[in-house]
mmCIF file of C-alpha atoms in Angstrom:
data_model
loop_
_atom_site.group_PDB
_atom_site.id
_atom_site.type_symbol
_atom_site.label_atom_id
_atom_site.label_comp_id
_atom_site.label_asym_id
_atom_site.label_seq_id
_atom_site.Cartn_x
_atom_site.Cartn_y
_atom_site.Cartn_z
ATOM 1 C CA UNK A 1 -2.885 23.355 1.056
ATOM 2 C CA UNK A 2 -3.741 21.512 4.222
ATOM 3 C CA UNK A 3 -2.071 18.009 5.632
ATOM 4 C CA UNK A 4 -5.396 16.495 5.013
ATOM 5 C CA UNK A 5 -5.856 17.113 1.425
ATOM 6 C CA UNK A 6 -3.245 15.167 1.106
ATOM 7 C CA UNK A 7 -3.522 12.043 2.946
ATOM 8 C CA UNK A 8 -7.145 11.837 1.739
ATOM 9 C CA UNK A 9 -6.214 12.119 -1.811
ATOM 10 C CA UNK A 10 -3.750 8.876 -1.238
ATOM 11 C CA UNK A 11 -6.897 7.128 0.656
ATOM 12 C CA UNK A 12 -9.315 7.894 -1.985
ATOM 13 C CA UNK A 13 -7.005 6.712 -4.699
ATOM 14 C CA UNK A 14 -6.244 3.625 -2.759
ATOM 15 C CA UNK A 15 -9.323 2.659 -2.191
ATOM 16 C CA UNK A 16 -10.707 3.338 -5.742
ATOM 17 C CA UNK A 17 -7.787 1.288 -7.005
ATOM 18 C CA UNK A 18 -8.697 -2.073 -4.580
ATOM 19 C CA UNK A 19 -12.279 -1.666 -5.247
ATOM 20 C CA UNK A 20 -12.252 -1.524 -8.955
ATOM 21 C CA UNK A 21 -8.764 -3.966 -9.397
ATOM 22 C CA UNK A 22 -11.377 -6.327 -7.081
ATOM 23 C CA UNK A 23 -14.130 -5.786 -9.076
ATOM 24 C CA UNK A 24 -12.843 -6.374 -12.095
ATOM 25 C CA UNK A 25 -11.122 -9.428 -10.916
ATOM 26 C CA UNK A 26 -14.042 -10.773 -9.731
ATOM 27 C CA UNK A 27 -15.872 -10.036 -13.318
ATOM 28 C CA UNK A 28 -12.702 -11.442 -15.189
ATOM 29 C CA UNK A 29 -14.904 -13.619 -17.233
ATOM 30 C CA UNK A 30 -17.185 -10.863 -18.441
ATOM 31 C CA UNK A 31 -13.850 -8.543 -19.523
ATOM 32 C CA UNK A 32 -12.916 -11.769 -21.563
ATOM 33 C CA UNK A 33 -15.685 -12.110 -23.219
ATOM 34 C CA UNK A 34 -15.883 -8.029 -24.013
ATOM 35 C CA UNK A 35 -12.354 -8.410 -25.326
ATOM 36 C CA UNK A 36 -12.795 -11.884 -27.429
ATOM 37 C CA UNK A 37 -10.088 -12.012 -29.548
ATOM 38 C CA UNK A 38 -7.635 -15.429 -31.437
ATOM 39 C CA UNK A 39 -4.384 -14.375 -28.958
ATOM 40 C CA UNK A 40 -6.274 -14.244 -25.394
ATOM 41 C CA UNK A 41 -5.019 -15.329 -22.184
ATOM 42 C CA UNK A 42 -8.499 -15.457 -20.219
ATOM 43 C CA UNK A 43 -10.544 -17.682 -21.889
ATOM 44 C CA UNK A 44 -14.355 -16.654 -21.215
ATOM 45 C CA UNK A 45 -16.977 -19.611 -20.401
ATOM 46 C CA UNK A 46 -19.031 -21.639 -22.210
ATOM 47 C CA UNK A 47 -22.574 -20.122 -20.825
ATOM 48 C CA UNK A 48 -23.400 -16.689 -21.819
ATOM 49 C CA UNK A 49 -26.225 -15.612 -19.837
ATOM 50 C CA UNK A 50 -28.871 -13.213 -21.494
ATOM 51 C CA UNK A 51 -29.554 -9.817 -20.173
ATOM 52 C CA UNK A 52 -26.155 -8.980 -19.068
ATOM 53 C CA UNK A 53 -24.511 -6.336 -20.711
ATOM 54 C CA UNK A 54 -24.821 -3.397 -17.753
ATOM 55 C CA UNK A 55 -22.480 -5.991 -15.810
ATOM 56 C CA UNK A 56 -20.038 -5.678 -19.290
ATOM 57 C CA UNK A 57 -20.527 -1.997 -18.599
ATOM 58 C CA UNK A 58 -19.906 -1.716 -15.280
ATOM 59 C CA UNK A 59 -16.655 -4.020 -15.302
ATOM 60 C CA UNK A 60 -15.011 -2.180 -18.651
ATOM 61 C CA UNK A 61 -15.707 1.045 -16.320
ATOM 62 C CA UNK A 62 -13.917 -0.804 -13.236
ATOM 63 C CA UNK A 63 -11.209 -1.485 -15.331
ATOM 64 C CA UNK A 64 -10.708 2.266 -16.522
ATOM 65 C CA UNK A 65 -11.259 3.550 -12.473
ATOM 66 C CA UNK A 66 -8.399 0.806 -11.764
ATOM 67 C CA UNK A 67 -5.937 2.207 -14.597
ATOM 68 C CA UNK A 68 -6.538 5.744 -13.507
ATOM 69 C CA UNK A 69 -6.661 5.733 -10.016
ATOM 70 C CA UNK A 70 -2.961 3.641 -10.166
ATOM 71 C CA UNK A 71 -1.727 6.346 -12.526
ATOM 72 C CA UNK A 72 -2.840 9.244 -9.915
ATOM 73 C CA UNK A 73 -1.531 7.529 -7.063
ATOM 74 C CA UNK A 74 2.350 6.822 -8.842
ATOM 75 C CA UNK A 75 1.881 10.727 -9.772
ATOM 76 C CA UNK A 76 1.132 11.543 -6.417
ATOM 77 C CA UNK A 77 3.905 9.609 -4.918
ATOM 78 C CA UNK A 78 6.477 10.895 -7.424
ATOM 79 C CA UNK A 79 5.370 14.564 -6.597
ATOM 80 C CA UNK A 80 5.817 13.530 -3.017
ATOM 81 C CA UNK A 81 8.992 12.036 -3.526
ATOM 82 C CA UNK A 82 10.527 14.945 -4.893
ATOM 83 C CA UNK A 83 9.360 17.106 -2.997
ATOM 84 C CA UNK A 84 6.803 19.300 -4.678
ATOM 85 C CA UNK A 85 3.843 17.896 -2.187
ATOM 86 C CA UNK A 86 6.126 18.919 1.119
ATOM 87 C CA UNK A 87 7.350 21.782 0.336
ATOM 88 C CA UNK A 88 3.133 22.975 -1.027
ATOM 89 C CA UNK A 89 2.111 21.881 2.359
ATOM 90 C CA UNK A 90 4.660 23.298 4.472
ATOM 91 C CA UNK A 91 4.295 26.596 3.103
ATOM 92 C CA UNK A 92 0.787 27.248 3.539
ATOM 93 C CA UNK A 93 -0.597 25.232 6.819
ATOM 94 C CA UNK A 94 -0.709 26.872 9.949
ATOM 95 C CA UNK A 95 0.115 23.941 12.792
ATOM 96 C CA UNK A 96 3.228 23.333 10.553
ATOM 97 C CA UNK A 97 6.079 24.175 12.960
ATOM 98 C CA UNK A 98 8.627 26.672 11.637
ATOM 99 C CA UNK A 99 12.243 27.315 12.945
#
């Protein structure tokens, strides 16, 4: 597998986990009021504005891009930690140096 599978993986990831954790933090009122329950921490507001459940849609899917984009990148840095990404790359690039 080349080098730059690899790194591109952990910048795709990366930025699919700031860019959904942002915009889901930024629609943090709508995800309350999806999730209204007695026990909730985030209290949604009073106004509910009419027309708006595509922006509902769109933050419950940020939230499931955010959950597994974190989960792919603490795979991919526990494959990397032990090992199993090095030794994958090493074994089949070319402009790795061998002794």
């Amino acid at each position: 597998m080349p080098i730059g599978i690899v790194t591109g993986t952990y910048g795709l990831l990366i930025l699919a986990t700031l860019i959904s954790g942002y915009f889901a933090f930024l629609h943090a009122n709508t995800l309350a009021r999806e999730a209204q329950t007695p026990d909730n921490d985030i209290v949604a507001g009073n106004s509910r504005p009419t027309g708006r459940r595509r922006r509902a849609r769109r933050s419950v899917l940020a939230v499931i891009i955010f959950n597994l984009s974190w989960i792919g990148l603490v795979l991919m840095i526990g494959l990397h930690a032990s090992g199993t990404l090095s030794t994958l790359v090493q074994s089949q690039d070319v402009t790795v140096q061998r002794p």
